[in-house]
Tab-separated table of C-alpha atoms in Angstrom:
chain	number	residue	atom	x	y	z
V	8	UNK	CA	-46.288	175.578	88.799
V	9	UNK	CA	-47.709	173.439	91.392
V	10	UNK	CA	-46.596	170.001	91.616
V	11	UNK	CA	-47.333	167.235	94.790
V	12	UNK	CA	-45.858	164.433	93.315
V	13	UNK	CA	-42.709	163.502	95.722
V	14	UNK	CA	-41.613	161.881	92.549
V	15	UNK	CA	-41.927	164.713	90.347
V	16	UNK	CA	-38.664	164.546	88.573
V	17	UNK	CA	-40.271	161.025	87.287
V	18	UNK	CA	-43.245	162.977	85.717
V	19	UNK	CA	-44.333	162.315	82.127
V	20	UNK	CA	-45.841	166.200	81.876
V	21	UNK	CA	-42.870	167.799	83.590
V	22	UNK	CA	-42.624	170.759	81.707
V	23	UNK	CA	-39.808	173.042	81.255
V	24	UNK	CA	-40.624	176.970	82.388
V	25	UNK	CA	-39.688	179.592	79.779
V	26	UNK	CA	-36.220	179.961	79.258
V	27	UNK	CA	-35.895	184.055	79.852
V	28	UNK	CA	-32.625	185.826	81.280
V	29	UNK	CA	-32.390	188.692	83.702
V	30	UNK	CA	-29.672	191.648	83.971
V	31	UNK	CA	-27.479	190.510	87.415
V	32	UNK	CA	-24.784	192.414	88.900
V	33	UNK	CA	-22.450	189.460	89.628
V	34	UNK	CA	-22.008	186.760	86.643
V	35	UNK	CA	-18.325	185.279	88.386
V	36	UNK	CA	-20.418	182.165	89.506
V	37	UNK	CA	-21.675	181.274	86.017
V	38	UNK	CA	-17.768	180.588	85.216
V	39	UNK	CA	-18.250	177.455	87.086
V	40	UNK	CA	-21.757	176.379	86.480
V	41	UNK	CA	-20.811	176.386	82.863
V	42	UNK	CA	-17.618	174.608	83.754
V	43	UNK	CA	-19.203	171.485	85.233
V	44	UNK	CA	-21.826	171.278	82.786
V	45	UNK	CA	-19.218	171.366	79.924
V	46	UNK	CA	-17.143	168.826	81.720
V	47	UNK	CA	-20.324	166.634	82.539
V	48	UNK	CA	-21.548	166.597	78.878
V	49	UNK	CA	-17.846	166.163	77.798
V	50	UNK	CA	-18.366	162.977	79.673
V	51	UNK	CA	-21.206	161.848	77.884
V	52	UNK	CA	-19.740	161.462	74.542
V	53	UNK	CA	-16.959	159.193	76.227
V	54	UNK	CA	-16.662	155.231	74.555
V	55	UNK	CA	-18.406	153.753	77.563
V	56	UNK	CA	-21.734	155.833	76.889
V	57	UNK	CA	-21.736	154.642	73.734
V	58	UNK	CA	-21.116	150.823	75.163
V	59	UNK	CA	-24.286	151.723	77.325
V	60	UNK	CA	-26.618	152.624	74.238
V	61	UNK	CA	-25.715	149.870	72.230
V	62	UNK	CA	-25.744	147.145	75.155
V	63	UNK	CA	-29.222	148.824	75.900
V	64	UNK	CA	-30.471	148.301	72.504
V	65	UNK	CA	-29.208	144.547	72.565
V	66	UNK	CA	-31.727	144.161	75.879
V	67	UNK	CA	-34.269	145.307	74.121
V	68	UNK	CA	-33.758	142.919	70.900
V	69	UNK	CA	-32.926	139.731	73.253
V	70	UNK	CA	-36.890	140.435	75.254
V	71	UNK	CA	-38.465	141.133	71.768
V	72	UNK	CA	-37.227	137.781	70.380
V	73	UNK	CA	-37.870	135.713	73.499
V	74	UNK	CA	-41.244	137.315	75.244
V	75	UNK	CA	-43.456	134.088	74.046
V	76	UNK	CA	-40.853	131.623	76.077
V	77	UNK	CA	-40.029	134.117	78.913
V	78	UNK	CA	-43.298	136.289	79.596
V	79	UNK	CA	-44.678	134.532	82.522
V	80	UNK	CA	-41.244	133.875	84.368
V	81	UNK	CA	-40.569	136.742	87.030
V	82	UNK	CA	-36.938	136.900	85.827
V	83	UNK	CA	-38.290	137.856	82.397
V	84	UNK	CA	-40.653	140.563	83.766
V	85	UNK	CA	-37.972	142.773	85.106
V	86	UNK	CA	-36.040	142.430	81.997
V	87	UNK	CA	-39.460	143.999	80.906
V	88	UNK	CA	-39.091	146.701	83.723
V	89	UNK	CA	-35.384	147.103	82.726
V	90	UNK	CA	-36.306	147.557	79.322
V	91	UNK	CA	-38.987	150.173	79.852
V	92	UNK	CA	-36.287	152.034	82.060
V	93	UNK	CA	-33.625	151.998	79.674
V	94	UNK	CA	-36.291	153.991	76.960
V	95	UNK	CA	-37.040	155.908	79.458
V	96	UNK	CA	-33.460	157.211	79.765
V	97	UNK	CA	-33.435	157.646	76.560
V	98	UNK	CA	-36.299	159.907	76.314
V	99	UNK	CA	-35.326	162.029	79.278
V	100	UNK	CA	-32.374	163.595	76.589
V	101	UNK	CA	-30.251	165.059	79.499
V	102	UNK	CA	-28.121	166.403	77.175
V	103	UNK	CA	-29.697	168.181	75.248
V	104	UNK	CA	-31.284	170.640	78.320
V	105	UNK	CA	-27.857	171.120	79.253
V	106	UNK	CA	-26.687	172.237	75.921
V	107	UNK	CA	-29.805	174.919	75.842
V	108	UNK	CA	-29.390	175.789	79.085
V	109	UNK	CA	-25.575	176.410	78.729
V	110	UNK	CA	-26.272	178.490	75.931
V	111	UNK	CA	-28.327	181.235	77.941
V	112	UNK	CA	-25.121	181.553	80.142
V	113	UNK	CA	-23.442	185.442	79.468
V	114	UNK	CA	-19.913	184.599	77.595
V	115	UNK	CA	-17.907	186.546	80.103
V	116	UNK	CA	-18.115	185.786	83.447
V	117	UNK	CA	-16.455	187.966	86.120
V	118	UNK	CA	-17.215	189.320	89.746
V	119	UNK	CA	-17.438	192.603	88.719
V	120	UNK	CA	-19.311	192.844	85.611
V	121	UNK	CA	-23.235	192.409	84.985
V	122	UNK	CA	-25.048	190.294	82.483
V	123	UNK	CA	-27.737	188.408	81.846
V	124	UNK	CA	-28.594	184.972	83.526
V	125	UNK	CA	-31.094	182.369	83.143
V	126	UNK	CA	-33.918	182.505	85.986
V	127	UNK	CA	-33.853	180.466	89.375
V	128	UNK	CA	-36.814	178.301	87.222
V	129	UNK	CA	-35.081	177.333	84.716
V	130	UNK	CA	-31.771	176.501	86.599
V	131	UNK	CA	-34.099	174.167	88.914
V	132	UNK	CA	-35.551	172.478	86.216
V	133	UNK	CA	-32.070	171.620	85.259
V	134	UNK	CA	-31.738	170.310	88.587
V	135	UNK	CA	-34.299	168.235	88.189
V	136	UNK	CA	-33.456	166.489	84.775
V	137	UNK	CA	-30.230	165.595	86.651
V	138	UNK	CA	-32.327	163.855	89.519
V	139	UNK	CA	-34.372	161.716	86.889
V	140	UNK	CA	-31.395	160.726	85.203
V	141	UNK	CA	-29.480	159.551	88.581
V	142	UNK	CA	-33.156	157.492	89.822
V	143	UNK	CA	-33.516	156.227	86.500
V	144	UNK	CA	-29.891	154.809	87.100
V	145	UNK	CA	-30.860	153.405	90.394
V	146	UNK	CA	-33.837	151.993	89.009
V	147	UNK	CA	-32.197	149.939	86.077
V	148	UNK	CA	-29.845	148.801	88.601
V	149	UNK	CA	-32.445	147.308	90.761
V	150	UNK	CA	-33.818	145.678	88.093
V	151	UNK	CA	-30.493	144.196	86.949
V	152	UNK	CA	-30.043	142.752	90.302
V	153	UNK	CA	-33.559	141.113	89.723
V	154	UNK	CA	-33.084	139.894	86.976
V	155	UNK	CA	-29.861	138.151	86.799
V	156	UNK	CA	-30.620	136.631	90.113
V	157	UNK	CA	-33.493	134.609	88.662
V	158	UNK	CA	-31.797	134.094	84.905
V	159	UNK	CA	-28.798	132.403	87.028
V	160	UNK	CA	-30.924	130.226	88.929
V	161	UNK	CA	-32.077	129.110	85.176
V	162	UNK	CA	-28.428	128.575	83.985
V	163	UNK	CA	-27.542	126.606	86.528
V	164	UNK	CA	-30.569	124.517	85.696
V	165	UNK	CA	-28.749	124.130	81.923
V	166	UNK	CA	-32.234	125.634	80.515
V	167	UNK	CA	-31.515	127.778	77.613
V	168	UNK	CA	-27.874	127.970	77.760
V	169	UNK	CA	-27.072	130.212	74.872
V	170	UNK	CA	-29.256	132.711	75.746
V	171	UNK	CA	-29.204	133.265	78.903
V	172	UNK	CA	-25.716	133.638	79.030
V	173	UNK	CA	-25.735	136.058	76.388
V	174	UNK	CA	-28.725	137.966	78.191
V	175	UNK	CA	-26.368	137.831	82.044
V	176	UNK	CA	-23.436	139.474	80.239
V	177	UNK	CA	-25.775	141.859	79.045
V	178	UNK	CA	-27.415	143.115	82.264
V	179	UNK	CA	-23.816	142.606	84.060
V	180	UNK	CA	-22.363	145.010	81.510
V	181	UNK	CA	-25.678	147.464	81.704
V	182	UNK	CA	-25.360	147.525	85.542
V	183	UNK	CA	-21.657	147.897	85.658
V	184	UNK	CA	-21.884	150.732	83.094
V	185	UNK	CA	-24.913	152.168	84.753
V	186	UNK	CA	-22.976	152.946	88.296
V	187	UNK	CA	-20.724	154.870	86.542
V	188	UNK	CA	-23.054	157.632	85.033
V	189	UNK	CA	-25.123	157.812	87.677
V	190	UNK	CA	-21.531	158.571	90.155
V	191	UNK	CA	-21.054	161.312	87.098
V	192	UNK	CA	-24.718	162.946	87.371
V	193	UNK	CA	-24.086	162.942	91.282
V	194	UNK	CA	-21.128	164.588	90.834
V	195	UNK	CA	-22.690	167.148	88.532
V	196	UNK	CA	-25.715	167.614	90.564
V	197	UNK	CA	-23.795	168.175	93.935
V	198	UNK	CA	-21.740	170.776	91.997
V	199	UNK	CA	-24.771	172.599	90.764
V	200	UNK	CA	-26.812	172.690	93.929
V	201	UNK	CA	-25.029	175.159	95.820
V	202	UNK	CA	-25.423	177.601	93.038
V	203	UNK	CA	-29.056	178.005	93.161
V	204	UNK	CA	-29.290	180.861	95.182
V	205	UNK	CA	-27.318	182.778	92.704
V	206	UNK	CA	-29.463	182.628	89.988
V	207	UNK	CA	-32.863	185.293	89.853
V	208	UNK	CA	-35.791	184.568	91.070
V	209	UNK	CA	-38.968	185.201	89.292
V	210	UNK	CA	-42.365	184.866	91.044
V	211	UNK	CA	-44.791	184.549	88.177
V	212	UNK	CA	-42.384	181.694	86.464
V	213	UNK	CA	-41.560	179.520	89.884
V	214	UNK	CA	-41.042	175.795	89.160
V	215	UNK	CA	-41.051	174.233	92.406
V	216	UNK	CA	-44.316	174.333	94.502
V	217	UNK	CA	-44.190	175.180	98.336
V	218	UNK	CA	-43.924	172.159	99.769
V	219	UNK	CA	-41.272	170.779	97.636
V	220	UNK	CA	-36.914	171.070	98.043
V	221	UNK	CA	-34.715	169.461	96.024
V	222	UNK	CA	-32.343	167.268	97.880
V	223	UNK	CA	-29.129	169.112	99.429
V	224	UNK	CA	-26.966	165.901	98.145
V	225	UNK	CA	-27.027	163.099	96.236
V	226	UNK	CA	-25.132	159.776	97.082
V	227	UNK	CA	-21.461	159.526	94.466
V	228	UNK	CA	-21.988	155.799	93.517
V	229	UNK	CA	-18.396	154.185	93.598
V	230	UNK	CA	-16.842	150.851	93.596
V	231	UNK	CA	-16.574	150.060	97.536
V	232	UNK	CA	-16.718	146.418	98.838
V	233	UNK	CA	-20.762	146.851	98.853
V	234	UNK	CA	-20.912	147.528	95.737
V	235	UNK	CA	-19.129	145.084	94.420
V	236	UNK	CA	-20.570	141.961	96.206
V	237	UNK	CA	-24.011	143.205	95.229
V	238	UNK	CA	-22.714	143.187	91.351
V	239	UNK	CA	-21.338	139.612	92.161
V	240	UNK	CA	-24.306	138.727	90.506
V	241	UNK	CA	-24.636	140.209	87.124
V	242	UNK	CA	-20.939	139.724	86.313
V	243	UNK	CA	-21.721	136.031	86.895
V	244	UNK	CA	-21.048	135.702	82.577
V	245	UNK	CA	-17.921	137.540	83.616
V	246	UNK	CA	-17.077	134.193	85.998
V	247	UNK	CA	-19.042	131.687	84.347
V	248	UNK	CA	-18.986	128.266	86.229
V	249	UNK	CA	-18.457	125.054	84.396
V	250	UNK	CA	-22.085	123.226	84.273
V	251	UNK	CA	-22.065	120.034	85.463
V	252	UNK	CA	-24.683	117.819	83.434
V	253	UNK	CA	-25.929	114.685	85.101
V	254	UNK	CA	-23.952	112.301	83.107
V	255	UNK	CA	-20.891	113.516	83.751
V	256	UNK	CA	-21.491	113.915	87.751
V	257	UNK	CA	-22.119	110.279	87.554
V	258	UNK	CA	-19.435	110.138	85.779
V	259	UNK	CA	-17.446	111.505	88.423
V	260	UNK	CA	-18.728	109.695	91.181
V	261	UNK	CA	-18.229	106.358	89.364
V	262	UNK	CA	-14.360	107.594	89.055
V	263	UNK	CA	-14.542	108.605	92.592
V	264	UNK	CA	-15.838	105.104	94.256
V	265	UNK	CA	-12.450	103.292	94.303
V	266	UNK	CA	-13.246	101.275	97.175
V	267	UNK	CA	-10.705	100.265	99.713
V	268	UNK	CA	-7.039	100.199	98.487
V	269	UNK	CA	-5.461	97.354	99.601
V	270	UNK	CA	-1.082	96.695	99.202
V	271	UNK	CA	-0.878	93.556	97.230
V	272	UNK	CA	2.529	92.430	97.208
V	273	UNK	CA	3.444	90.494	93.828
V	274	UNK	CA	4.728	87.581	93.548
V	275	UNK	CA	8.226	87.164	92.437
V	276	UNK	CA	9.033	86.109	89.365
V	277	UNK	CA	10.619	82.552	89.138
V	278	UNK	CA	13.983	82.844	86.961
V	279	UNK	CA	14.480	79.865	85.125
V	280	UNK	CA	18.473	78.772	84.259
V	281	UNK	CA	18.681	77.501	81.253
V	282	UNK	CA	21.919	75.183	82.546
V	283	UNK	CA	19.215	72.607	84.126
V	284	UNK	CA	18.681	71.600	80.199
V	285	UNK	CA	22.793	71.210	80.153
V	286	UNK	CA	22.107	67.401	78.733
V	287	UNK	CA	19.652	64.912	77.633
V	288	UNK	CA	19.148	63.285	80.968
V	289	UNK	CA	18.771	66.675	82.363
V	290	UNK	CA	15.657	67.478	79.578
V	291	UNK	CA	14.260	63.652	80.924
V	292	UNK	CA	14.644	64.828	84.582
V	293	UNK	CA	13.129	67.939	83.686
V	294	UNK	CA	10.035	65.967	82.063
V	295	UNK	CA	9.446	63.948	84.880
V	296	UNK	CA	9.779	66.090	87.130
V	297	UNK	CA	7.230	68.687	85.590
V	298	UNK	CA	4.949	66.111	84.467
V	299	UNK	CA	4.337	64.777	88.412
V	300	UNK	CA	3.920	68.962	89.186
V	301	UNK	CA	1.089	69.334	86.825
V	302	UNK	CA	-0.838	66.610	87.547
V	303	UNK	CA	-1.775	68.388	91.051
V	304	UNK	CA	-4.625	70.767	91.023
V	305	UNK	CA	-3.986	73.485	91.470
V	306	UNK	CA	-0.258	72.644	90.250
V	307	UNK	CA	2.143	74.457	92.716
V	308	UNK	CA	4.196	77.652	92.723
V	309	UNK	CA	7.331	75.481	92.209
V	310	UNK	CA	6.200	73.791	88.884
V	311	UNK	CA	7.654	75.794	86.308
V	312	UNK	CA	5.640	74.791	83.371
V	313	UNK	CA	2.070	75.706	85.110
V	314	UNK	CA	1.009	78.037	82.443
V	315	UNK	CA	1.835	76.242	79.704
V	316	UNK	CA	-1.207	74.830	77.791
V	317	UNK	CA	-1.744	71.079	78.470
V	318	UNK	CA	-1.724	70.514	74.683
V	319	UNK	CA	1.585	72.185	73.852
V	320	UNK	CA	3.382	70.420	76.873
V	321	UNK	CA	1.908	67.195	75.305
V	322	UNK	CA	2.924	67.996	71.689
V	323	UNK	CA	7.012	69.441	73.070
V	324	UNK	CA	7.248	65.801	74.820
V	325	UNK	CA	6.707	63.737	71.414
V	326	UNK	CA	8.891	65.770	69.428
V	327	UNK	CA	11.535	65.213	72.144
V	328	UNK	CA	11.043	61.860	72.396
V	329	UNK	CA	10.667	61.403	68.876
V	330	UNK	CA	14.130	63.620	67.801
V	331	UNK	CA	15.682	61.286	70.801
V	332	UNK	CA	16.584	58.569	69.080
V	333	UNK	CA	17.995	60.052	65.916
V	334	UNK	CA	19.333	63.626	66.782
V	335	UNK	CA	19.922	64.234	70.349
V	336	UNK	CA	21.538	67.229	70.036
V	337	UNK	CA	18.803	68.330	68.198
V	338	UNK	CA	16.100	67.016	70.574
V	339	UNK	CA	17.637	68.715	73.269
V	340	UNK	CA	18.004	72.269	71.283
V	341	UNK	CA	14.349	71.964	70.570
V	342	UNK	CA	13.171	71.482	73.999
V	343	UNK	CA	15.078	73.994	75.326
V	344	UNK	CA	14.667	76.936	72.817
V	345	UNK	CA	10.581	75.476	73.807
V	346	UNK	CA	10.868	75.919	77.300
V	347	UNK	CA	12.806	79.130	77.486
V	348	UNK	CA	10.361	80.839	75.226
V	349	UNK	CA	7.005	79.621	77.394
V	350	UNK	CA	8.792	80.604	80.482
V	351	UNK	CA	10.578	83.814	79.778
């Protein structure tokens, strides 16, 4: 089967050869072929495969319900591309081509016995399902990149809030989740590799065309330094900032602008003794003596009355003078109990 396409393990007409078996001498390397794969599709059943589907499927529900406000933006189109990858994944179906082809395996496996094997063809083609599945990786990771770059541009901008928060944890989650089955299907496919000369050849069912070789090694994706400041980005809804409207940053900057603090010193309170209203000439002094103060403008610090309203000071100086002549004692308690309230 003839195929030029460099990208061949991308082909939508890949087919698979026939699946026949031939008698071999030596079946002790299928014991570990058929332990990887086990292992590999052991893997695939694990909780965070299922957290892949189902974040997948949200993807494609959050670009269905948005493509009218999104479709033009360049952020929305490789949410598009991510999308198409993600059903393409699906449709690949790794799993199940590993399930057939571990069933053609012989159930004992041992140096010195025979049985029969699948062909060279179909273990390739095997090979080649695990290639698609670790590009396809690559490529939904690329477009994560893309496409939370441009969607957290657009947060920051407080456009569509709700939504394109919801959509970054998505794609941070899909990339995060992505690097670590495509480190898996590395794994698996640098295990498998080595083992293709082992399996029989078959001339009139070859897979591979002339010019083509599968790579020798593929690339174990893991969480180094690199990779994690280039997934700074999607697990932005991981970190989310606090956005800043425009109000409250003038807000901010009004709080801010203080000016230039300057010491006051206060002034110190006066103390007034009541003993300078001992007696009634002492209440007249007091009068007089306040009186003269006030009339100055502005009255000074020494006048002790200053902040008393001109209108009470008026109306405690009648009652005084009024009380005077009768009840003294009285007058006097009045004026005091006056005085001490106003200036205490």
């Amino acid at each position: 089967m003839a195929m030029e396409n460099p990208y061949f393990w991308n082909d939508f007409e890949l087919k698979q050869p026939p699946l026949v078996t031939l008698q071999v001498e030596d079946t002790g390397f299928a014991k570990n072929v058929f332990v990887v794969i086990n292992r590999f599709l052991q893997q695939l059943s694990e909780p965070d495969c299922k957290e892949f589907e189902e974040t997948a499927a949200l993807i494609g529900r959050l670009m269905a319900r948005r493509k009218n406000s999104f479709r033009n933006m360049p952020g929305f189109r490789a949410v598009c591309k991510l999308n198409a990858a993600l059903c393409r994944l699906l449709r690949l179906d790794l799993a199940r081509d590993l399930q057939q082809f571990r069933g053609a395996l012989p159930d004992v496996c041992d140096d010195q016995l025979g049985g029969a094997m699948p062909t060279r063809s179909s273990f390739e083609f095997i090979l080649v399902r695990v290639l698609g599945f670790y590009h396809l990786h690559e490529r939904i990771r690329e477009c994560c990149l893309s496409a939370a770059t441009y969607f957290t541009k657009v947060l920051r901008n407080n456009f569509f809030m709700d939504f394109t928060t919801l959509l970054i944890a998505a794609i941070g989650k899909i990339y995060k989740l992505s690097s670590l089955q495509a480190g898996k299907s590395a794994t698996l496919y640098n295990k498998l590799r080595p083992q293709v000369a082992n399996f029989p050849l078959v001339e009139r069912h070859k897979f591979l065309a002339e010019s083509q070789e599968l790579p020798g090694q593929l690339e174990i994706i893991k969480s180094t330094k690199t990779e994690t400041k280039a997934a700074n980005t999607p697990d932005l809804m991981m970190k989310a900032k606090k956005v800043v409207t425009k109000v409250e940053k003038a807000k901010l900057e009004a709080k801010s602008d203080v000016g230039t603090v300057i010491a006051r010193k206060e002034a110190p309170k006066i103390q007034f003794n009541e003993e300078i209203l001992a007696t009634v000439a002492d209440a007249q002094q007091f009068i007089a003596r306040e009186s003269k103060a006030r009339k100055q403008n502005p009255p000074p610090d020494s006048c002790l009355t200053r902040k008393i309203p001109k209108h009470e000071w008026l109306a405690a100086q009648t009652l005084f003078q009024r009380k005077l002549s009768k009840e003294p004692a009285k007058a006097l308690s009045i004026f005091r109990k006056f005085i001490v309230s106003k200036i205490k």
